[in-house]
Amino acid sequence: QKDKKEALKWYINAAKQNDKRALRYLEMIYPEKIHTEVNKTDYLYYNNNEIQYHISKMSASMKNTVLLKKDGTVIAAGSNQWGQCNIKDWKNIISVDCSDYMTVGLKQNGTVVAVGNNEEGQCNVQSWKDIVSIACGRYHTVGLSIYGTVKVVGRNKNGQCDVQGWKEIVSIACSSVHVVGLRKDGTVVARGENGYGQCDVRDWRNISAIFCCGCYTVGLQKDGTVETTKGNHGPYHVQN
């Protein structure tokens, strides 16, 4: 039985790499019902010639990995020094994010839960309501509401919590030192540390998606080109 399970794992891994022979073997040995065997691992199942995951979303930091399952529960692995992996009781979660020291979950009803280091108050999200998106840095948590406004709790050393005036925000991103918001009109706002120019986004237009890391911010334009702040090497406009 143990050898059978090991062989099954090998063929599944091969199938994930689009190995046609492995796919044909799985079809022949476990037609349409292989998922009942694989479900015991609680990670993936095979059906209709595809490997499909029970995982719907994931987030990772240098110390932790957090996986959101399709049933609304969460799996966490890695360092638990601050209790950032204590998520076994979480239910009805629709989105997750994590940093080195904390884990944040958005519930189906628009409320937010957080565990981990709370020295800067970054886990104080119990009162949040009507949230549709979340993000977290090392010492702060960000939430986007259905009204297009943004909430931030935690360390404000660089002004990254000063977002009270933001309106018509449709997407958020954050690093450990700054927070970025994408407006409905395609412009971008940013608050926080600006030593590398990572908040110099006021001239950006026609942006459809945003991303940021500690020393830079990236914006995807509607025409498929990419804008970045200067980071360590000067400003860029990426066309291809």
mmCIF file of C-alpha atoms in Angstrom, residues 62 65 71 75 92 95 101 123 130 223-225 234:
data_model
loop_
_atom_site.group_PDB
_atom_site.id
_atom_site.type_symbol
_atom_site.label_atom_id
_atom_site.label_comp_id
_atom_site.label_asym_id
_atom_site.label_seq_id
_atom_site.Cartn_x
_atom_site.Cartn_y
_atom_site.Cartn_z
ATOM 1 C CA MET A 62 10.956 34.824 3.530
ATOM 2 C CA THR A 65 3.971 30.140 3.219
ATOM 3 C CA ASP A 71 -13.263 25.396 1.048
ATOM 4 C CA ILE A 75 -2.844 26.093 5.606
ATOM 5 C CA ASN A 92 -14.893 31.324 5.198
ATOM 6 C CA SER A 95 -8.073 35.952 0.423
ATOM 7 C CA TYR A 101 5.884 38.055 11.137
ATOM 8 C CA CYS A 123 -3.066 42.847 13.831
ATOM 9 C CA ASP A 130 -16.831 45.927 4.173
ATOM 10 C CA ASP A 223 -1.663 48.904 -23.372
ATOM 11 C CA GLY A 224 0.489 46.162 -21.821
ATOM 12 C CA THR A 225 3.569 48.269 -21.159
ATOM 13 C CA GLY A 234 17.001 54.753 -12.446
#
